[in-house]
Tab-separated table of C-alpha atoms in Angstrom:
chain	number	residue	atom	x	y	z
A	59	MET	CA	58.506	3.745	11.618
A	60	GLN	CA	57.219	4.020	7.915
A	61	PRO	CA	54.458	6.460	7.380
A	62	ILE	CA	50.874	5.177	6.142
A	63	ASN	CA	49.971	5.127	2.720
A	64	PRO	CA	47.467	8.415	2.522
A	65	ALA	CA	45.441	6.602	0.337
A	66	ILE	CA	44.226	3.857	3.317
A	67	PRO	CA	42.423	6.202	5.170
A	68	PHE	CA	40.370	7.545	1.901
A	69	LEU	CA	40.215	3.563	1.012
A	70	ILE	CA	38.849	3.085	4.693
A	71	HIS	CA	35.876	5.708	5.114
A	72	SER	CA	34.816	6.482	0.978
A	73	LEU	CA	34.098	2.510	1.623
A	74	CYS	CA	32.691	1.564	5.013
A	75	GLY	CA	30.703	4.726	3.747
A	76	GLY	CA	30.083	3.241	-0.013
A	77	LEU	CA	29.007	0.396	1.937
A	78	ILE	CA	27.070	1.422	4.577
A	79	LEU	CA	24.400	3.593	2.114
A	80	LEU	CA	23.967	0.227	-0.024
A	81	THR	CA	22.463	-1.024	3.276
A	82	LEU	CA	21.041	1.764	4.397
A	83	ASN	CA	18.366	1.461	0.334
A	84	THR	CA	17.886	-2.031	1.357
A	85	TYR	CA	16.933	-1.828	4.493
A	86	LEU	CA	14.135	1.508	3.455
A	87	ARG	CA	12.883	-0.744	0.575
A	88	HIS	CA	11.847	-2.743	3.508
A	89	LYS	CA	9.928	-0.179	5.161
A	90	ASP	CA	8.831	1.472	0.935
A	91	VAL	CA	10.771	4.049	1.117
A	92	LYS	CA	12.296	3.896	-3.005
A	93	ASP	CA	14.343	6.486	-3.518
A	94	THR	CA	16.712	5.009	-5.813
A	95	GLY	CA	19.246	8.178	-5.105
A	96	LEU	CA	20.814	6.440	-1.899
A	97	ASN	CA	21.934	4.170	-4.645
A	98	TRP	CA	23.135	6.259	-6.806
A	99	LEU	CA	25.497	7.471	-3.327
A	100	GLY	CA	26.866	4.342	-2.488
A	101	ILE	CA	27.831	3.695	-6.069
A	102	SER	CA	29.234	6.849	-5.906
A	103	LEU	CA	31.109	6.574	-3.175
A	104	LEU	CA	32.045	3.061	-3.733
A	105	SER	CA	33.624	4.628	-7.366
A	106	TRP	CA	35.950	6.652	-4.598
A	107	ALA	CA	37.107	3.568	-2.887
A	108	ALA	CA	37.901	2.065	-5.964
A	109	ALA	CA	40.066	3.905	-7.717
A	110	ARG	CA	41.600	4.243	-4.077
A	111	VAL	CA	41.763	0.377	-4.362
A	112	ALA	CA	44.134	0.840	-7.464
A	113	GLU	CA	45.841	2.893	-6.389
A	114	LEU	CA	47.402	0.917	-2.874
A	115	ILE	CA	47.610	-2.370	-6.273
A	116	THR	CA	49.398	-0.275	-8.581
A	117	GLY	CA	51.560	1.163	-5.404
A	118	LYS	CA	52.743	-2.999	-4.677
A	119	VAL	CA	53.290	-3.955	-8.187
A	120	ALA	CA	54.039	-0.808	-10.431
A	121	PRO	CA	56.140	1.443	-8.184
A	122	ASN	CA	57.314	4.203	-10.387
A	123	PHE	CA	54.037	4.534	-12.197
A	124	PRO	CA	52.360	8.138	-11.926
A	125	THR	CA	49.192	7.501	-9.033
A	126	ASP	CA	48.208	10.948	-9.428
A	127	HIS	CA	47.593	9.244	-13.067
A	128	LEU	CA	46.240	6.845	-12.667
A	129	LEU	CA	42.956	8.813	-9.961
A	130	TYR	CA	42.281	10.942	-12.702
A	131	LEU	CA	41.501	7.940	-14.743
A	132	PHE	CA	39.196	7.049	-12.178
A	133	SER	CA	37.812	10.546	-11.593
A	134	PRO	CA	35.451	10.470	-15.203
A	135	ILE	CA	33.581	7.096	-13.476
A	136	SER	CA	33.097	9.274	-10.063
A	137	SER	CA	31.920	12.545	-11.467
A	138	VAL	CA	29.258	11.034	-13.770
A	139	LEU	CA	28.190	9.641	-10.694
A	140	PHE	CA	28.209	12.840	-8.293
A	141	THR	CA	25.826	14.332	-11.747
A	142	MET	CA	23.291	11.282	-11.915
A	143	THR	CA	22.535	11.051	-8.315
A	144	ALA	CA	22.339	15.156	-7.915
A	145	PHE	CA	19.032	14.773	-10.758
A	146	ARG	CA	17.441	10.850	-8.385
A	147	ILE	CA	17.316	12.370	-5.035
A	148	ALA	CA	14.043	11.886	-4.184
A	149	PRO	CA	13.402	16.257	-3.288
A	150	VAL	CA	14.556	17.437	-6.442
A	151	ARG	CA	12.728	14.841	-8.850
A	152	GLU	CA	8.866	15.758	-7.530
A	153	VAL	CA	10.071	19.401	-8.161
A	154	LEU	CA	11.185	18.698	-11.558
A	155	ARG	CA	8.414	17.702	-13.685
A	156	PRO	CA	9.571	14.313	-15.508
A	157	PRO	CA	10.977	15.592	-19.289
A	158	GLU	CA	13.008	19.214	-16.895
A	159	ALA	CA	14.436	16.185	-15.199
A	160	ARG	CA	15.395	13.890	-18.450
A	161	LEU	CA	16.677	17.200	-20.033
A	162	TRP	CA	18.685	18.814	-17.480
A	163	SER	CA	19.664	15.045	-16.147
A	164	ARG	CA	21.321	13.703	-19.974
A	165	ALA	CA	22.369	17.312	-20.611
A	166	ALA	CA	24.490	17.604	-17.329
A	167	VAL	CA	25.783	13.518	-17.635
A	168	ALA	CA	26.851	14.307	-21.288
A	169	THR	CA	28.518	18.119	-20.483
A	170	VAL	CA	30.498	16.556	-17.212
A	171	ALA	CA	31.287	13.364	-19.104
A	172	GLY	CA	32.480	15.599	-22.454
A	173	ILE	CA	34.776	17.730	-20.408
A	174	SER	CA	36.714	14.584	-18.298
A	175	THR	CA	36.717	12.757	-21.611
A	176	VAL	CA	38.817	15.231	-22.899
A	177	ALA	CA	40.191	15.428	-19.934
A	178	TRP	CA	41.099	12.171	-19.475
A	179	LEU	CA	42.814	12.086	-22.834
A	180	ALA	CA	44.955	15.115	-21.966
A	181	ILE	CA	46.474	13.337	-19.612
A	182	LEU	CA	47.375	10.203	-21.395
A	183	SER	CA	48.683	12.170	-24.178
A	184	GLY	CA	51.425	13.591	-21.729
A	185	HIS	CA	48.965	17.497	-21.519
A	186	VAL	CA	49.416	16.533	-18.013
A	187	MET	CA	48.064	19.586	-16.394
A	188	PRO	CA	45.659	21.195	-18.873
A	189	GLY	CA	44.221	17.646	-18.241
A	190	LYS	CA	43.909	17.793	-14.477
A	191	PHE	CA	42.458	21.216	-15.276
A	192	LEU	CA	39.621	19.955	-17.349
A	193	ASP	CA	39.273	17.451	-15.186
A	194	ALA	CA	38.942	19.423	-11.242
A	195	PHE	CA	36.710	22.017	-13.730
A	196	ALA	CA	34.376	18.668	-14.970
A	197	SER	CA	34.689	17.246	-10.935
A	198	SER	CA	34.218	20.730	-9.682
A	199	LEU	CA	30.734	20.751	-12.112
A	200	ALA	CA	29.348	17.494	-10.432
A	201	LEU	CA	29.841	18.827	-6.622
A	202	ILE	CA	28.512	21.716	-7.419
A	203	ALA	CA	24.970	20.044	-8.806
A	204	LEU	CA	25.034	16.888	-6.174
A	205	GLY	CA	25.795	20.021	-3.304
A	206	LEU	CA	22.954	21.441	-4.816
A	207	GLY	CA	20.734	18.843	-4.125
A	208	LEU	CA	21.713	17.582	-1.137
A	209	SER	CA	21.197	21.264	0.537
A	210	TYR	CA	17.702	21.363	-0.873
A	211	SER	CA	16.219	18.192	-0.528
A	212	PHE	CA	17.742	19.559	3.695
A	213	ARG	CA	16.460	23.125	4.025
A	214	LYS	CA	12.362	21.381	2.306
A	215	ALA	CA	12.864	19.342	5.075
A	216	GLY	CA	14.123	21.885	7.530
A	217	HIS	CA	17.677	21.305	8.415
A	218	ARG	CA	18.701	24.876	7.853
A	219	PHE	CA	22.152	23.329	9.618
A	220	LEU	CA	22.830	21.118	6.910
A	221	VAL	CA	21.999	23.008	4.203
A	222	TRP	CA	25.102	24.978	5.889
A	223	LEU	CA	27.087	22.502	6.322
A	224	THR	CA	26.769	21.099	2.621
A	225	VAL	CA	27.590	23.829	0.498
A	226	MET	CA	30.311	24.588	3.444
A	227	THR	CA	31.892	20.967	1.936
A	228	PHE	CA	30.932	21.040	-0.907
A	229	LEU	CA	32.806	24.036	-1.789
A	230	VAL	CA	36.056	23.425	-0.091
A	231	CYS	CA	35.946	20.736	-1.756
A	232	VAL	CA	36.109	22.106	-4.852
A	233	GLY	CA	38.484	24.050	-4.037
A	234	ARG	CA	39.941	21.263	-3.362
A	235	GLN	CA	40.047	19.673	-6.815
A	236	PHE	CA	41.741	22.773	-8.589
A	237	TYR	CA	44.059	22.424	-5.517
A	238	MET	CA	44.937	18.624	-6.365
A	239	ALA	CA	45.501	19.482	-10.181
A	240	ALA	CA	47.739	22.385	-9.233
A	241	PHE	CA	50.076	20.800	-6.406
A	242	GLY	CA	48.439	17.158	-6.174
A	243	VAL	CA	47.777	15.920	-2.982
A	244	SER	CA	51.548	15.005	-1.718
A	245	SER	CA	52.742	18.378	-0.249
A	246	GLY	CA	52.410	18.144	3.654
A	247	ASP	CA	50.795	15.886	6.646
A	248	THR	CA	48.721	19.324	7.040
A	249	VAL	CA	47.850	19.228	3.341
A	250	ILE	CA	47.169	15.348	3.514
A	251	PHE	CA	44.871	15.800	7.137
A	252	LEU	CA	42.504	18.889	5.382
A	253	HIS	CA	42.225	16.269	1.979
A	254	LEU	CA	40.884	13.462	4.698
A	255	ALA	CA	39.159	15.750	6.568
A	256	ASN	CA	36.730	17.174	3.458
A	257	SER	CA	36.639	13.657	2.539
A	258	ALA	CA	35.403	12.524	4.932
A	259	MET	CA	32.858	15.533	6.250
A	260	MET	CA	31.906	14.680	1.928
A	261	THR	CA	31.171	10.585	3.504
A	262	MET	CA	29.070	11.825	6.729
A	263	ILE	CA	27.196	14.151	4.582
A	264	MET	CA	25.735	11.779	1.966
A	265	LEU	CA	25.186	8.914	5.344
A	266	LEU	CA	23.048	12.082	7.149
A	267	THR	CA	21.118	12.153	4.311
A	268	PRO	CA	18.975	9.201	4.719
A	269	PHE	CA	18.379	10.692	8.382
A	270	GLY	CA	18.109	13.803	7.285
A	271	LEU	CA	15.210	13.452	5.677
A	272	GLY	CA	13.439	12.094	8.775
A	273	TRP	CA	13.513	7.979	6.041
A	274	ALA	CA	15.437	6.329	8.950
A	275	GLY	CA	14.179	8.137	12.004
A	276	ARG	CA	11.927	7.020	14.467
A	277	ASP	CA	8.640	6.344	14.397
A	278	ASN	CA	7.208	9.606	16.279
A	279	GLN	CA	9.127	11.737	13.943
A	280	ARG	CA	5.700	11.903	11.445
A	281	LEU	CA	4.002	13.155	14.853
A	282	LYS	CA	6.333	15.821	15.740
A	283	THR	CA	6.008	19.136	14.006
A	284	VAL	CA	9.127	22.083	13.365
A	285	ARG	CA	9.266	25.620	13.138
A	286	GLY	CA	7.615	26.211	9.469
A	287	ILE	CA	3.879	26.307	10.050
A	288	ALA	CA	2.869	28.779	7.315
A	289	ASN	CA	-0.391	29.813	5.545
A	290	VAL	CA	-0.996	29.715	2.916
A	291	TYR	CA	-3.212	29.166	-0.852
A	292	VAL	CA	-4.030	25.893	-1.691
A	293	VAL	CA	-6.060	23.979	-4.663
A	294	ALA	CA	-7.574	20.783	-3.059
A	295	VAL	CA	-8.349	17.810	-5.294
A	296	PHE	CA	-9.991	15.326	-4.000
A	297	ILE	CA	-10.583	11.264	-5.963
A	298	ASP	CA	-12.597	9.272	-5.315
A	299	LEU	CA	-14.046	6.027	-6.397
A	300	ARG	CA	-17.867	5.490	-6.589
A	301	ASN	CA	-19.140	2.193	-5.556
A	302	SER	CA	-16.041	0.569	-4.986
A	303	THR	CA	-16.325	-1.741	-1.457
A	304	VAL	CA	-18.275	-3.661	-2.860
A	305	TRP	CA	-16.160	-3.581	-5.636
A	306	ALA	CA	-12.516	-4.580	-3.620
A	307	ASP	CA	-14.997	-6.851	-1.137
A	308	ILE	CA	-15.717	-9.131	-4.796
A	309	VAL	CA	-12.373	-8.673	-5.646
A	310	ALA	CA	-10.789	-9.667	-2.802
A	311	GLU	CA	-12.084	-13.371	-3.324
A	312	ARG	CA	-10.595	-13.837	-6.407
A	313	ASP	CA	-7.900	-12.042	-6.602
A	314	PHE	CA	-6.247	-10.123	-3.700
A	315	GLN	CA	-3.436	-8.283	-5.259
A	316	TYR	CA	-6.012	-6.788	-8.052
A	317	VAL	CA	-7.277	-4.337	-5.899
A	318	ARG	CA	-3.794	-2.675	-5.143
A	319	THR	CA	-3.160	-2.797	-8.801
A	320	VAL	CA	-5.753	-0.743	-10.263
A	321	ILE	CA	-5.298	2.319	-7.379
A	322	GLU	CA	-1.760	2.204	-7.793
A	323	LYS	CA	-2.852	2.168	-11.643
A	324	LEU	CA	-5.931	5.587	-10.652
A	325	GLY	CA	-2.731	7.429	-8.941
A	326	GLN	CA	0.104	6.837	-11.421
A	327	TRP	CA	-2.929	8.287	-13.922
A	328	ALA	CA	-4.423	11.497	-11.611
A	329	TRP	CA	-0.259	12.504	-11.262
A	330	ALA	CA	0.183	11.949	-15.052
A	331	CYS	CA	-3.299	13.626	-15.786
A	332	ALA	CA	-2.033	16.813	-13.220
A	333	LEU	CA	2.072	17.177	-14.594
A	334	ALA	CA	-0.074	18.046	-18.799
A	335	THR	CA	-1.778	21.365	-16.561
A	336	PRO	CA	-0.836	24.518	-15.195
A	337	LEU	CA	-0.589	23.772	-12.405
A	338	GLY	CA	1.979	20.907	-12.530
A	339	SER	CA	3.003	18.827	-10.661
A	340	PRO	CA	1.455	18.592	-6.610
A	341	ASN	CA	3.023	19.473	-3.227
A	342	PHE	CA	1.357	16.633	-1.278
A	343	VAL	CA	-0.668	13.550	-2.380
A	344	LYS	CA	-2.277	11.953	0.434
A	345	GLN	CA	-4.131	8.506	-0.481
A	346	LEU	CA	-6.732	8.256	1.507
A	347	GLY	CA	-8.253	4.218	1.111
A	348	ASP	CA	-9.269	4.027	-2.234
A	349	GLY	CA	-8.711	8.175	-3.085
A	350	TYR	CA	-6.644	10.055	-3.287
A	351	LEU	CA	-5.517	13.994	-1.893
A	352	PHE	CA	-3.799	16.463	-4.055
A	353	VAL	CA	-2.463	19.629	-2.865
A	354	TRP	CA	-0.974	22.251	-5.051
A	355	GLU	CA	0.164	25.028	-2.699
A	356	VAL	CA	-0.132	28.768	-5.146
A	357	PRO	CA	0.865	31.917	-4.675
A	358	ALA	CA	-2.985	34.618	-3.749
A	359	ALA	CA	-2.508	36.267	-7.133
A	360	SER	CA	-2.805	33.693	-8.745
A	361	MET	CA	-5.299	31.948	-7.102
A	362	ILE	CA	-8.090	32.378	-10.172
A	363	THR	CA	-5.770	30.906	-12.688
A	364	ALA	CA	-4.823	28.224	-10.460
A	365	VAL	CA	-8.935	27.099	-9.802
A	366	ASN	CA	-9.548	26.729	-13.808
A	367	ALA	CA	-6.953	24.694	-13.945
A	368	GLY	CA	-7.945	22.654	-10.608
A	369	ALA	CA	-11.717	22.943	-12.348
A	370	ARG	CA	-9.856	21.380	-16.121
A	371	LEU	CA	-8.411	18.611	-14.156
A	372	CYS	CA	-11.240	17.457	-12.955
A	373	ASN	CA	-13.359	17.869	-15.474
A	374	THR	CA	-10.986	15.627	-17.338
A	375	LEU	CA	-10.456	12.713	-14.849
A	376	PHE	CA	-14.045	12.339	-14.463
A	377	LYS	CA	-15.102	12.240	-18.076
A	378	SER	CA	-11.791	10.892	-19.247
A	379	TYR	CA	-11.809	7.223	-16.551
A	380	PRO	CA	-14.373	5.966	-18.837
A	381	ARG	CA	-11.524	6.032	-21.891
A	382	TRP	CA	-8.890	5.620	-19.823
A	383	ILE	CA	-10.490	2.250	-18.385
A	384	LYS	CA	-11.328	0.413	-21.324
A	385	CYS	CA	-7.123	1.681	-22.475
A	386	ASN	CA	-6.392	-0.711	-19.904
A	387	ALA	CA	-9.151	-2.792	-20.211
A	388	GLN	CA	-5.855	-6.537	-20.771
A	389	THR	CA	-4.722	-5.142	-17.731
A	390	PHE	CA	-8.303	-4.432	-15.647
A	391	HIS	CA	-9.466	-8.118	-16.531
A	392	TRP	CA	-11.341	-8.653	-12.864
A	393	GLY	CA	-13.483	-4.799	-13.538
A	394	VAL	CA	-12.894	-1.474	-12.294
A	395	PRO	CA	-15.765	0.725	-9.668
A	396	ILE	CA	-18.173	2.255	-11.517
A	397	GLY	CA	-16.933	6.294	-12.009
A	398	LEU	CA	-14.655	8.820	-9.334
A	399	GLY	CA	-16.234	11.015	-7.246
A	400	ILE	CA	-14.045	14.492	-7.085
A	401	GLY	CA	-14.371	17.630	-4.805
A	402	ILE	CA	-12.018	20.610	-5.781
A	403	ASP	CA	-11.869	24.128	-3.247
A	404	ALA	CA	-9.410	26.545	-3.184
A	405	GLY	CA	-8.133	29.297	-0.301
A	406	PRO	CA	-6.005	29.458	2.211
A	407	ALA	CA	-4.388	26.637	5.049
A	408	ILE	CA	-2.039	25.609	7.463
A	409	ARG	CA	0.810	24.272	5.954
A	410	LEU	CA	2.029	22.089	8.458
A	411	LEU	CA	6.322	20.224	8.526
A	412	PHE	CA	7.433	17.438	10.731
A	413	GLU	CA	10.497	16.704	12.283
A	414	ASP	CA	10.518	13.931	9.719
A	415	GLY	CA	10.814	15.700	6.318
A	416	SER	CA	6.854	14.948	5.818
A	417	VAL	CA	4.886	18.084	5.288
A	418	ASP	CA	1.036	17.775	5.451
A	419	TYR	CA	-1.710	20.329	5.782
A	420	LEU	CA	-5.192	22.162	7.668
A	421	GLY	CA	-7.395	24.321	6.476
A	422	ASN	CA	-10.810	24.188	5.187
A	423	PRO	CA	-10.096	23.275	1.344
A	424	LEU	CA	-9.381	19.872	2.252
A	425	ASN	CA	-12.035	19.455	4.382
A	426	HIS	CA	-14.615	20.444	1.828
A	427	ALA	CA	-12.970	18.923	-0.815
A	428	ALA	CA	-13.138	15.619	0.788
A	429	LYS	CA	-16.796	16.554	1.736
A	430	LEU	CA	-18.192	17.549	-1.694
A	431	GLN	CA	-17.156	14.490	-3.501
A	432	GLU	CA	-19.837	12.746	-1.353
A	433	LEU	CA	-22.919	14.413	-2.884
A	434	ALA	CA	-20.981	12.708	-6.474
A	435	ARG	CA	-23.206	9.760	-6.167
A	436	PRO	CA	-24.779	6.635	-7.592
A	437	HIS	CA	-22.174	7.130	-11.052
A	438	GLY	CA	-19.120	9.708	-9.981
A	439	GLY	CA	-18.856	13.157	-10.885
A	440	VAL	CA	-17.024	16.654	-10.156
A	441	VAL	CA	-18.569	18.761	-7.193
A	442	ILE	CA	-16.913	22.501	-6.340
A	443	LEU	CA	-18.580	25.212	-4.022
A	444	GLU	CA	-20.269	27.336	-6.427
A	445	LYS	CA	-18.087	30.695	-4.778
A	446	VAL	CA	-15.301	28.670	-6.386
A	447	TRP	CA	-16.685	28.487	-9.295
A	448	ASN	CA	-18.103	32.198	-9.971
A	449	LEU	CA	-14.150	31.955	-10.370
A	450	LEU	CA	-13.677	29.700	-13.199
A	451	ASN	CA	-13.675	31.701	-16.531
A	452	GLY	CA	-15.846	30.428	-19.344
A	453	PHE	CA	-15.587	27.147	-18.228
A	454	ARG	CA	-18.885	27.277	-15.290
A	455	GLY	CA	-21.014	25.691	-18.484
A	456	ARG	CA	-19.238	22.174	-17.723
A	457	PHE	CA	-21.973	22.389	-13.766
A	458	PRO	CA	-24.739	22.487	-14.740
A	459	LEU	CA	-26.148	20.960	-12.166
A	460	LYS	CA	-26.911	22.986	-8.567
A	461	GLY	CA	-26.587	21.595	-5.350
A	462	VAL	CA	-26.615	22.128	-2.141
A	463	ILE	CA	-24.174	20.530	1.161
A	464	LYS	CA	-24.403	21.397	5.148
A	465	PHE	CA	-21.274	22.579	6.759
A	466	GLY	CA	-23.005	22.569	10.907
A	467	GLU	CA	-25.135	24.054	10.415
A	468	CYS	CA	-24.848	26.747	7.726
A	469	GLU	CA	-25.999	25.620	4.485
A	470	VAL	CA	-23.797	26.128	1.262
A	471	ARG	CA	-24.930	25.820	-2.292
A	472	VAL	CA	-22.819	24.034	-4.984
A	473	ARG	CA	-22.779	23.753	-7.866
A	474	MET	CA	-21.766	20.272	-10.155
A	475	VAL	CA	-21.296	17.532	-13.130
A	476	THR	CA	-22.302	14.674	-12.154
A	477	GLY	CA	-23.520	10.814	-14.170
A	478	ALA	CA	-26.365	10.518	-12.956
A	479	PHE	CA	-27.421	10.479	-16.669
A	480	SER	CA	-25.752	7.335	-17.060
A	481	THR	CA	-26.410	4.095	-15.407
A	482	LYS	CA	-24.977	2.367	-17.282
A	483	PRO	CA	-21.454	2.527	-19.419
A	484	LYS	CA	-22.389	2.811	-22.434
A	485	ASP	CA	-18.729	-0.068	-23.375
A	486	PRO	CA	-19.737	-2.997	-21.213
A	487	LYS	CA	-16.111	-4.521	-21.867
A	488	VAL	CA	-15.701	-1.018	-19.599
A	489	HIS	CA	-16.234	-2.849	-16.268
A	490	ALA	CA	-16.245	-6.366	-17.968
A	491	PRO	CA	-13.124	-6.743	-20.261
A	492	ASP	CA	-13.035	-10.498	-20.857
A	493	LYS	CA	-15.918	-13.382	-21.298
A	494	ARG	CA	-14.335	-14.701	-18.048
A	495	PRO	CA	-16.111	-15.355	-15.236
A	496	GLY	CA	-15.855	-12.533	-13.098
A	497	PRO	CA	-17.800	-10.271	-9.987
A	498	LYS	CA	-20.823	-7.863	-11.316
A	499	VAL	CA	-21.047	-4.740	-9.187
A	500	SER	CA	-24.321	-3.177	-9.283
A	501	PRO	CA	-24.937	0.702	-8.986
A	502	ALA	CA	-25.064	2.409	-5.595
A	503	THR	CA	-28.175	3.577	-5.213
A	504	ASN	CA	-27.379	6.186	-2.798
A	505	ALA	CA	-28.927	9.728	-3.862
A	506	THR	CA	-27.133	13.301	-4.432
A	507	ASN	CA	-29.428	16.528	-2.945
A	508	VAL	CA	-29.380	18.126	-6.750
A	509	GLU	CA	-31.977	19.940	-7.449
């Protein structure tokens, strides 16, 4: 019986893996899980499949053509795709700020692409062995980048077994690149089997990515905690739109999607403002109706610095809200709520890790931030506990008003800056950008407990 061409099993598992990943990506998008990394993983696997298809066709059409040379012509494409994928996995994007992510991604892709291109040209010009080793080096850089990205994602989701499995599989694959550069892939049935097993393991790890991160798991995974509960120190900021209920009821009658647009853009703007502060990207973000909860984990020794950065962020958001609306006047043609109510607190909390890899926090800072923002009425403001206000350096004068809030039976003193001094916006176009008939939202009349 004629032996099976080794390219066929390589083709089957890479083609199936790529198609399954692209199908999973489409399915998860319907569940509002948007991770471009899955798309790129699928495309990367399909590039492997394309190389094997070309190898099989060439073997039929030109049996004397060195198939190793053909595979190395496709290798730069796969290496670049794997490198790009490493920086597009959602947990990796979350840990790298946008400027840093772009810088590292472009540098890594340029390095891998440059080395791969030199290797390709060397093989074409007849310098086969140096070209193969250069290509193995470029492929190893791409595999290390992707392996680190997947390992970090699994570690963040609490799957230590998958972390070790990924590390071992990708290390073997790196060694495999140099082995193939030195000896090729047709060195006996045992070696071919090991190559195939390693490739199949890599494909399986990529297929496990959406399941390991909990995106395609059971619905009740979000309700079960796993190991990873920890005591941490956090800064919590609660941002809420003032008078949004009346505004949303009126606007929804004219343009239902407009309400969603305003709230989404508010979250994106607040996120961008947070990135510009020393606090950086929040560890946790939760949308709560017409507001957002941002939580940062900070070292206990850096609490004073973090509180000052958080207070400045809150003040910036509150003061810049009218200007932000004015800059988006063409988009906000049906008007917006009259202001932002912002509460901020800091201190110890508990981090909860769930089966699906998501996290949540439990503690007084989150509870206090939510209650404090309620004091910022009728037109918004920033409210902070007086004991936290005492930690501010040279910024206390921005919170001139005093107040009291009850937590259970205890009365706690707070400091605040509110919009009570401004009953109407200075520029009426801020809330009515054009002359088209739209809802007119009256200011709320809720009184704050202010001295």
